[in-house]
């Protein structure tokens, strides 16, 4: 019965992993697609460059205007609030709804696309991982990572159960189990430390730089200036 239970658990983990893998490879992480709503109107700087036949390299990466940013590389507007956000009479977004629907955009240098709520570009899957909570493809990524840990624990538990039935199974299981716990614990601590460090770097990069007040030079009062020494001509 225990063997059947482990076998069923392995099949369930494999099915969940394949489903999440399909979601990662085929799902939309939140790419900003080109459309008339996202591309128009063109900023004046971009329009002038395109009309004159020039290149857009000298315009930088983003153009900020009216609470939105225009990516010069993708030629799309990246609006922080969702279009369905209700607005007041003066056209301003509601503060509560704007905070709940606000999106952070990032241009992925690997995919060359703008992605909403970008987290990182996964080189293993070859996809951008983005989304808040379980939105985008972040939910698939979190579940497949959890299934990886659970599958590892299932495999080692099956091995220890098999070693337990040998002649010196008790001591072998204790040694192998302790080794596995140490390795898995070290890997988990390193993974958590890496996640915390990357989150801290991301928050620091998104924090606006503090405005430095311009230093005012002291203005000298002409009345307090000392009289100029007389010249040789007596002036």
mmCIF file of N, CA, C and O in Angstrom, residues 30-105:
data_model
loop_
_atom_site.group_PDB
_atom_site.id
_atom_site.type_symbol
_atom_site.label_atom_id
_atom_site.label_comp_id
_atom_site.label_asym_id
_atom_site.label_seq_id
_atom_site.Cartn_x
_atom_site.Cartn_y
_atom_site.Cartn_z
ATOM 1 N N UNK A 30 2.771 38.844 -19.483
ATOM 2 C CA UNK A 30 2.333 40.223 -19.322
ATOM 3 C C UNK A 30 3.041 41.170 -20.279
ATOM 4 O O UNK A 30 3.329 42.318 -19.919
ATOM 5 N N UNK A 31 3.304 40.687 -21.505
ATOM 6 C CA UNK A 31 4.009 41.487 -22.495
ATOM 7 C C UNK A 31 3.090 42.604 -22.989
ATOM 8 O O UNK A 31 1.896 42.382 -23.233
ATOM 9 N N UNK A 32 3.633 43.797 -23.139
ATOM 10 C CA UNK A 32 2.883 44.929 -23.681
ATOM 11 C C UNK A 32 2.856 44.785 -25.199
ATOM 12 O O UNK A 32 3.871 44.969 -25.871
ATOM 13 N N UNK A 33 1.691 44.452 -25.738
ATOM 14 C CA UNK A 33 1.558 44.241 -27.176
ATOM 15 C C UNK A 33 1.371 45.577 -27.890
ATOM 16 O O UNK A 33 0.814 46.528 -27.336
ATOM 17 N N UNK A 34 1.825 45.627 -29.136
ATOM 18 C CA UNK A 34 1.632 46.828 -29.949
ATOM 19 C C UNK A 34 0.199 46.876 -30.469
ATOM 20 O O UNK A 34 -0.287 45.911 -31.056
ATOM 21 N N UNK A 35 -0.453 47.992 -30.247
ATOM 22 C CA UNK A 35 -1.810 48.225 -30.706
ATOM 23 C C UNK A 35 -1.992 49.735 -30.837
ATOM 24 O O UNK A 35 -1.167 50.511 -30.341
ATOM 25 N N UNK A 36 -3.061 50.180 -31.498
ATOM 26 C CA UNK A 36 -3.268 51.638 -31.572
ATOM 27 C C UNK A 36 -3.379 52.289 -30.203
ATOM 28 O O UNK A 36 -2.952 53.435 -30.027
ATOM 29 N N UNK A 37 -3.941 51.574 -29.222
ATOM 30 C CA UNK A 37 -4.062 52.156 -27.888
ATOM 31 C C UNK A 37 -2.723 52.262 -27.180
ATOM 32 O O UNK A 37 -2.497 53.196 -26.406
ATOM 33 N N UNK A 38 -1.822 51.297 -27.414
ATOM 34 C CA UNK A 38 -0.540 51.307 -26.708
ATOM 35 C C UNK A 38 0.554 52.066 -27.454
ATOM 36 O O UNK A 38 1.556 52.436 -26.847
ATOM 37 N N UNK A 39 0.379 52.290 -28.751
ATOM 38 C CA UNK A 39 1.424 52.966 -29.532
ATOM 39 C C UNK A 39 1.147 54.440 -29.776
ATOM 40 O O UNK A 39 2.092 55.213 -30.018
ATOM 41 N N UNK A 40 -0.110 54.841 -29.729
ATOM 42 C CA UNK A 40 -0.468 56.226 -30.036
ATOM 43 C C UNK A 40 -0.970 56.929 -28.786
ATOM 44 O O UNK A 40 -1.527 56.296 -27.880
ATOM 45 N N UNK A 41 -0.785 58.245 -28.725
ATOM 46 C CA UNK A 41 -0.080 59.109 -29.693
ATOM 47 C C UNK A 41 1.429 59.043 -29.509
ATOM 48 O O UNK A 41 1.914 58.779 -28.409
ATOM 49 N N UNK A 42 2.155 59.280 -30.574
ATOM 50 C CA UNK A 42 3.606 59.280 -30.491
ATOM 51 C C UNK A 42 4.095 60.536 -29.770
ATOM 52 O O UNK A 42 3.564 61.628 -29.987
ATOM 53 N N UNK A 43 5.089 60.409 -28.921
ATOM 54 C CA UNK A 43 5.688 61.609 -28.335
ATOM 55 C C UNK A 43 6.283 62.500 -29.412
ATOM 56 O O UNK A 43 6.687 62.038 -30.480
ATOM 57 N N UNK A 44 6.320 63.783 -29.133
ATOM 58 C CA UNK A 44 6.797 64.738 -30.136
ATOM 59 C C UNK A 44 8.236 64.442 -30.538
ATOM 60 O O UNK A 44 8.590 64.549 -31.723
ATOM 61 N N UNK A 45 9.074 64.045 -29.577
ATOM 62 C CA UNK A 45 10.467 63.767 -29.908
ATOM 63 C C UNK A 45 10.588 62.591 -30.870
ATOM 64 O O UNK A 45 11.352 62.621 -31.848
ATOM 65 N N UNK A 46 9.795 61.525 -30.602
ATOM 66 C CA UNK A 46 9.851 60.342 -31.472
ATOM 67 C C UNK A 46 9.286 60.663 -32.849
ATOM 68 O O UNK A 46 9.844 60.244 -33.882
ATOM 69 N N UNK A 47 8.177 61.400 -32.884
ATOM 70 C CA UNK A 47 7.570 61.737 -34.171
ATOM 71 C C UNK A 47 8.516 62.576 -35.033
ATOM 72 O O UNK A 47 8.644 62.338 -36.249
ATOM 73 N N UNK A 48 9.194 63.532 -34.415
ATOM 74 C CA UNK A 48 10.130 64.366 -35.186
ATOM 75 C C UNK A 48 11.306 63.548 -35.714
ATOM 76 O O UNK A 48 11.755 63.750 -36.854
ATOM 77 N N UNK A 49 11.792 62.633 -34.904
ATOM 78 C CA UNK A 49 12.903 61.791 -35.353
ATOM 79 C C UNK A 49 12.489 60.905 -36.515
ATOM 80 O O UNK A 49 13.226 60.719 -37.493
ATOM 81 N N UNK A 50 11.291 60.321 -36.415
ATOM 82 C CA UNK A 50 10.830 59.427 -37.475
ATOM 83 C C UNK A 50 10.555 60.194 -38.767
ATOM 84 O O UNK A 50 10.846 59.702 -39.859
ATOM 85 N N UNK A 51 10.012 61.401 -38.644
ATOM 86 C CA UNK A 51 9.738 62.190 -39.848
ATOM 87 C C UNK A 51 11.016 62.619 -40.552
ATOM 88 O O UNK A 51 11.079 62.663 -41.782
ATOM 89 N N UNK A 52 12.043 62.919 -39.771
ATOM 90 C CA UNK A 52 13.311 63.350 -40.362
ATOM 91 C C UNK A 52 14.182 62.183 -40.803
ATOM 92 O O UNK A 52 15.259 62.400 -41.365
ATOM 93 N N UNK A 53 13.738 60.948 -40.513
ATOM 94 C CA UNK A 53 14.514 59.777 -40.905
ATOM 95 C C UNK A 53 15.705 59.514 -40.009
ATOM 96 O O UNK A 53 16.612 58.765 -40.404
ATOM 97 N N UNK A 54 15.723 60.083 -38.814
ATOM 98 C CA UNK A 54 16.833 59.869 -37.895
ATOM 99 C C UNK A 54 16.631 58.626 -37.045
ATOM 100 O O UNK A 54 15.600 57.953 -37.106
ATOM 101 N N UNK A 55 17.641 58.331 -36.247
ATOM 102 C CA UNK A 55 17.591 57.181 -35.348
ATOM 103 C C UNK A 55 17.137 57.651 -33.981
ATOM 104 O O UNK A 55 17.253 58.828 -33.625
ATOM 105 N N UNK A 56 16.623 56.702 -33.196
ATOM 106 C CA UNK A 56 16.073 57.024 -31.881
ATOM 107 C C UNK A 56 17.065 56.774 -30.755
ATOM 108 O O UNK A 56 16.678 56.810 -29.589
ATOM 109 N N UNK A 57 18.320 56.513 -31.077
ATOM 110 C CA UNK A 57 19.293 56.195 -30.031
ATOM 111 C C UNK A 57 19.542 57.377 -29.107
ATOM 112 O O UNK A 57 19.790 57.199 -27.912
ATOM 113 N N UNK A 58 19.479 58.580 -29.635
ATOM 114 C CA UNK A 58 19.795 59.729 -28.803
ATOM 115 C C UNK A 58 18.695 60.153 -27.866
ATOM 116 O O UNK A 58 18.883 61.079 -27.073
ATOM 117 N N UNK A 59 17.532 59.489 -27.909
ATOM 118 C CA UNK A 59 16.409 59.869 -27.044
ATOM 119 C C UNK A 59 16.426 59.151 -25.708
ATOM 120 O O UNK A 59 15.537 59.374 -24.890
ATOM 121 N N UNK A 60 17.395 58.304 -25.474
ATOM 122 C CA UNK A 60 17.428 57.546 -24.232
ATOM 123 C C UNK A 60 16.604 56.279 -24.340
ATOM 124 O O UNK A 60 16.380 55.733 -25.428
ATOM 125 N N UNK A 61 16.108 55.803 -23.214
ATOM 126 C CA UNK A 61 15.341 54.560 -23.190
ATOM 127 C C UNK A 61 13.852 54.798 -22.993
ATOM 128 O O UNK A 61 13.023 54.127 -23.615
ATOM 129 N N UNK A 62 13.477 55.726 -22.101
ATOM 130 C CA UNK A 62 12.076 55.967 -21.800
ATOM 131 C C UNK A 62 11.795 57.462 -21.832
ATOM 132 O O UNK A 62 12.657 58.284 -21.517
ATOM 133 N N UNK A 63 10.557 57.798 -22.177
ATOM 134 C CA UNK A 63 10.071 59.172 -22.159
ATOM 135 C C UNK A 63 8.872 59.206 -21.227
ATOM 136 O O UNK A 63 7.869 58.518 -21.463
ATOM 137 N N UNK A 64 8.958 59.967 -20.165
ATOM 138 C CA UNK A 64 7.899 60.046 -19.167
ATOM 139 C C UNK A 64 7.003 61.238 -19.458
ATOM 140 O O UNK A 64 7.485 62.348 -19.693
ATOM 141 N N UNK A 65 5.683 60.972 -19.434
ATOM 142 C CA UNK A 65 4.713 62.042 -19.681
ATOM 143 C C UNK A 65 3.356 61.592 -19.183
ATOM 144 O O UNK A 65 2.932 60.458 -19.443
ATOM 145 N N UNK A 66 2.668 62.470 -18.436
ATOM 146 C CA UNK A 66 1.294 62.246 -17.968
ATOM 147 C C UNK A 66 1.163 60.955 -17.163
ATOM 148 O O UNK A 66 0.213 60.173 -17.340
ATOM 149 N N UNK A 67 2.103 60.692 -16.273
ATOM 150 C CA UNK A 67 2.019 59.508 -15.436
ATOM 151 C C UNK A 67 2.272 58.201 -16.145
ATOM 152 O O UNK A 67 2.002 57.134 -15.587
ATOM 153 N N UNK A 68 2.763 58.233 -17.371
ATOM 154 C CA UNK A 68 3.075 57.016 -18.130
ATOM 155 C C UNK A 68 4.470 57.156 -18.719
ATOM 156 O O UNK A 68 5.036 58.252 -18.777
ATOM 157 N N UNK A 69 5.012 56.046 -19.148
ATOM 158 C CA UNK A 69 6.341 56.040 -19.759
ATOM 159 C C UNK A 69 6.249 55.412 -21.141
ATOM 160 O O UNK A 69 5.537 54.421 -21.343
ATOM 161 N N UNK A 70 6.970 56.010 -22.077
ATOM 162 C CA UNK A 70 7.001 55.526 -23.463
ATOM 163 C C UNK A 70 8.355 54.884 -23.700
ATOM 164 O O UNK A 70 9.394 55.524 -23.578
ATOM 165 N N UNK A 71 8.335 53.586 -24.040
ATOM 166 C CA UNK A 71 9.577 52.859 -24.297
ATOM 167 C C UNK A 71 10.017 53.148 -25.727
ATOM 168 O O UNK A 71 9.308 52.795 -26.688
ATOM 169 N N UNK A 72 11.167 53.768 -25.874
ATOM 170 C CA UNK A 72 11.683 54.107 -27.195
ATOM 171 C C UNK A 72 12.118 52.860 -27.947
ATOM 172 O O UNK A 72 12.104 52.823 -29.182
ATOM 173 N N UNK A 73 12.479 51.798 -27.236
ATOM 174 C CA UNK A 73 12.929 50.577 -27.890
ATOM 175 C C UNK A 73 11.767 49.745 -28.420
ATOM 176 O O UNK A 73 11.864 49.136 -29.489
ATOM 177 N N UNK A 74 10.650 49.700 -27.681
ATOM 178 C CA UNK A 74 9.478 48.935 -28.123
ATOM 179 C C UNK A 74 8.440 49.801 -28.820
ATOM 180 O O UNK A 74 7.522 49.269 -29.449
ATOM 181 N N UNK A 75 8.548 51.123 -28.672
ATOM 182 C CA UNK A 75 7.589 52.066 -29.259
ATOM 183 C C UNK A 75 6.182 51.823 -28.741
ATOM 184 O O UNK A 75 5.200 51.773 -29.497
ATOM 185 N N UNK A 76 6.056 51.658 -27.425
ATOM 186 C CA UNK A 76 4.752 51.457 -26.799
ATOM 187 C C UNK A 76 4.681 52.310 -25.535
ATOM 188 O O UNK A 76 5.697 52.609 -24.903
ATOM 189 N N UNK A 77 3.458 52.706 -25.199
ATOM 190 C CA UNK A 77 3.205 53.389 -23.936
ATOM 191 C C UNK A 77 3.035 52.353 -22.836
ATOM 192 O O UNK A 77 2.368 51.336 -23.018
ATOM 193 N N UNK A 78 3.629 52.639 -21.680
ATOM 194 C CA UNK A 78 3.496 51.759 -20.527
ATOM 195 C C UNK A 78 2.777 52.540 -19.440
ATOM 196 O O UNK A 78 3.381 53.331 -18.720
ATOM 197 N N UNK A 79 1.476 52.314 -19.342
ATOM 198 C CA UNK A 79 0.638 53.047 -18.391
ATOM 199 C C UNK A 79 0.572 52.287 -17.086
ATOM 200 O O UNK A 79 0.312 51.088 -17.062
ATOM 201 N N UNK A 80 0.800 52.993 -16.000
ATOM 202 C CA UNK A 80 0.884 52.348 -14.693
ATOM 203 C C UNK A 80 -0.466 51.869 -14.193
ATOM 204 O O UNK A 80 -0.548 50.881 -13.475
ATOM 205 N N UNK A 81 -1.560 52.563 -14.553
ATOM 206 C CA UNK A 81 -2.891 52.183 -14.098
ATOM 207 C C UNK A 81 -3.626 51.457 -15.209
ATOM 208 O O UNK A 81 -3.431 51.738 -16.387
ATOM 209 N N UNK A 82 -4.475 50.536 -14.814
ATOM 210 C CA UNK A 82 -5.264 49.790 -15.790
ATOM 211 C C UNK A 82 -6.276 50.712 -16.447
ATOM 212 O O UNK A 82 -6.755 51.666 -15.833
ATOM 213 N N UNK A 83 -6.634 50.467 -17.713
ATOM 214 C CA UNK A 83 -7.585 51.335 -18.386
ATOM 215 C C UNK A 83 -8.948 51.357 -17.738
ATOM 216 O O UNK A 83 -9.687 52.315 -17.893
ATOM 217 N N UNK A 84 -9.334 50.304 -17.020
ATOM 218 C CA UNK A 84 -10.654 50.246 -16.409
ATOM 219 C C UNK A 84 -10.743 50.997 -15.100
ATOM 220 O O UNK A 84 -11.780 51.018 -14.465
ATOM 221 N N UNK A 85 -9.635 51.576 -14.652
ATOM 222 C CA UNK A 85 -9.644 52.284 -13.384
ATOM 223 C C UNK A 85 -10.582 53.478 -13.470
ATOM 224 O O UNK A 85 -10.511 54.265 -14.391
ATOM 225 N N UNK A 86 -11.444 53.601 -12.482
ATOM 226 C CA UNK A 86 -12.380 54.716 -12.488
ATOM 227 C C UNK A 86 -11.652 56.017 -12.222
ATOM 228 O O UNK A 86 -10.657 56.059 -11.505
ATOM 229 N N UNK A 87 -12.148 57.072 -12.802
ATOM 230 C CA UNK A 87 -11.532 58.374 -12.656
ATOM 231 C C UNK A 87 -12.531 59.365 -12.077
ATOM 232 O O UNK A 87 -13.741 59.213 -12.212
ATOM 233 N N UNK A 88 -12.011 60.349 -11.433
ATOM 234 C CA UNK A 88 -12.843 61.379 -10.858
ATOM 235 C C UNK A 88 -13.235 62.381 -11.930
ATOM 236 O O UNK A 88 -12.900 62.241 -13.093
ATOM 237 N N UNK A 89 -13.952 63.420 -11.519
ATOM 238 C CA UNK A 89 -14.428 64.399 -12.486
ATOM 239 C C UNK A 89 -13.297 65.153 -13.163
ATOM 240 O O UNK A 89 -13.407 65.559 -14.307
ATOM 241 N N UNK A 90 -12.212 65.350 -12.439
ATOM 242 C CA UNK A 90 -11.107 66.084 -13.040
ATOM 243 C C UNK A 90 -10.182 65.187 -13.861
ATOM 244 O O UNK A 90 -9.149 65.632 -14.337
ATOM 245 N N UNK A 91 -10.555 63.897 -14.007
ATOM 246 C CA UNK A 91 -9.765 62.991 -14.839
ATOM 247 C C UNK A 91 -8.688 62.248 -14.092
ATOM 248 O O UNK A 91 -7.984 61.443 -14.681
ATOM 249 N N UNK A 92 -8.526 62.475 -12.792
ATOM 250 C CA UNK A 92 -7.487 61.793 -12.017
ATOM 251 C C UNK A 92 -7.979 60.425 -11.569
ATOM 252 O O UNK A 92 -9.170 60.218 -11.329
ATOM 253 N N UNK A 93 -7.072 59.480 -11.464
ATOM 254 C CA UNK A 93 -7.431 58.127 -11.053
ATOM 255 C C UNK A 93 -7.772 58.104 -9.570
ATOM 256 O O UNK A 93 -7.238 58.883 -8.781
ATOM 257 N N UNK A 94 -8.663 57.188 -9.214
ATOM 258 C CA UNK A 94 -8.963 56.982 -7.806
ATOM 259 C C UNK A 94 -7.743 56.405 -7.110
ATOM 260 O O UNK A 94 -7.110 55.473 -7.605
ATOM 261 N N UNK A 95 -7.408 56.948 -5.957
ATOM 262 C CA UNK A 95 -6.161 56.552 -5.288
ATOM 263 C C UNK A 95 -6.185 55.084 -4.890
ATOM 264 O O UNK A 95 -5.204 54.366 -5.037
ATOM 265 N N UNK A 96 -7.339 54.596 -4.387
ATOM 266 C CA UNK A 96 -7.414 53.211 -3.920
ATOM 267 C C UNK A 96 -7.333 52.252 -5.096
ATOM 268 O O UNK A 96 -6.554 51.297 -5.104
ATOM 269 N N UNK A 97 -8.133 52.508 -6.139
ATOM 270 C CA UNK A 97 -8.124 51.608 -7.284
ATOM 271 C C UNK A 97 -6.820 51.702 -8.055
ATOM 272 O O UNK A 97 -6.347 50.720 -8.624
ATOM 273 N N UNK A 98 -6.223 52.883 -8.098
ATOM 274 C CA UNK A 98 -4.954 53.037 -8.801
ATOM 275 C C UNK A 98 -3.854 52.235 -8.111
ATOM 276 O O UNK A 98 -3.002 51.642 -8.759
ATOM 277 N N UNK A 99 -3.863 52.229 -6.767
ATOM 278 C CA UNK A 99 -2.849 51.461 -6.041
ATOM 279 C C UNK A 99 -3.033 49.965 -6.244
ATOM 280 O O UNK A 99 -2.067 49.208 -6.287
ATOM 281 N N UNK A 100 -4.312 49.518 -6.401
ATOM 282 C CA UNK A 100 -4.561 48.082 -6.562
ATOM 283 C C UNK A 100 -4.280 47.596 -7.981
ATOM 284 O O UNK A 100 -4.014 46.417 -8.191
ATOM 285 N N UNK A 101 -4.386 48.485 -8.970
ATOM 286 C CA UNK A 101 -4.160 48.083 -10.365
ATOM 287 C C UNK A 101 -2.845 48.600 -10.922
ATOM 288 O O UNK A 101 -2.588 48.431 -12.111
ATOM 289 N N UNK A 102 -2.030 49.225 -10.111
ATOM 290 C CA UNK A 102 -0.778 49.803 -10.594
ATOM 291 C C UNK A 102 0.169 48.699 -11.022
ATOM 292 O O UNK A 102 0.317 47.679 -10.360
ATOM 293 N N UNK A 103 0.830 48.924 -12.153
ATOM 294 C CA UNK A 103 1.763 47.947 -12.697
ATOM 295 C C UNK A 103 3.134 48.590 -12.857
ATOM 296 O O UNK A 103 3.240 49.766 -13.177
ATOM 297 N N UNK A 104 4.159 47.789 -12.619
ATOM 298 C CA UNK A 104 5.532 48.213 -12.829
ATOM 299 C C UNK A 104 6.048 47.524 -14.089
ATOM 300 O O UNK A 104 5.942 46.300 -14.230
ATOM 301 N N UNK A 105 6.614 48.319 -14.988
ATOM 302 C CA UNK A 105 7.059 47.793 -16.273
ATOM 303 C C UNK A 105 8.578 47.779 -16.343
ATOM 304 O O UNK A 105 9.256 48.607 -15.727
#
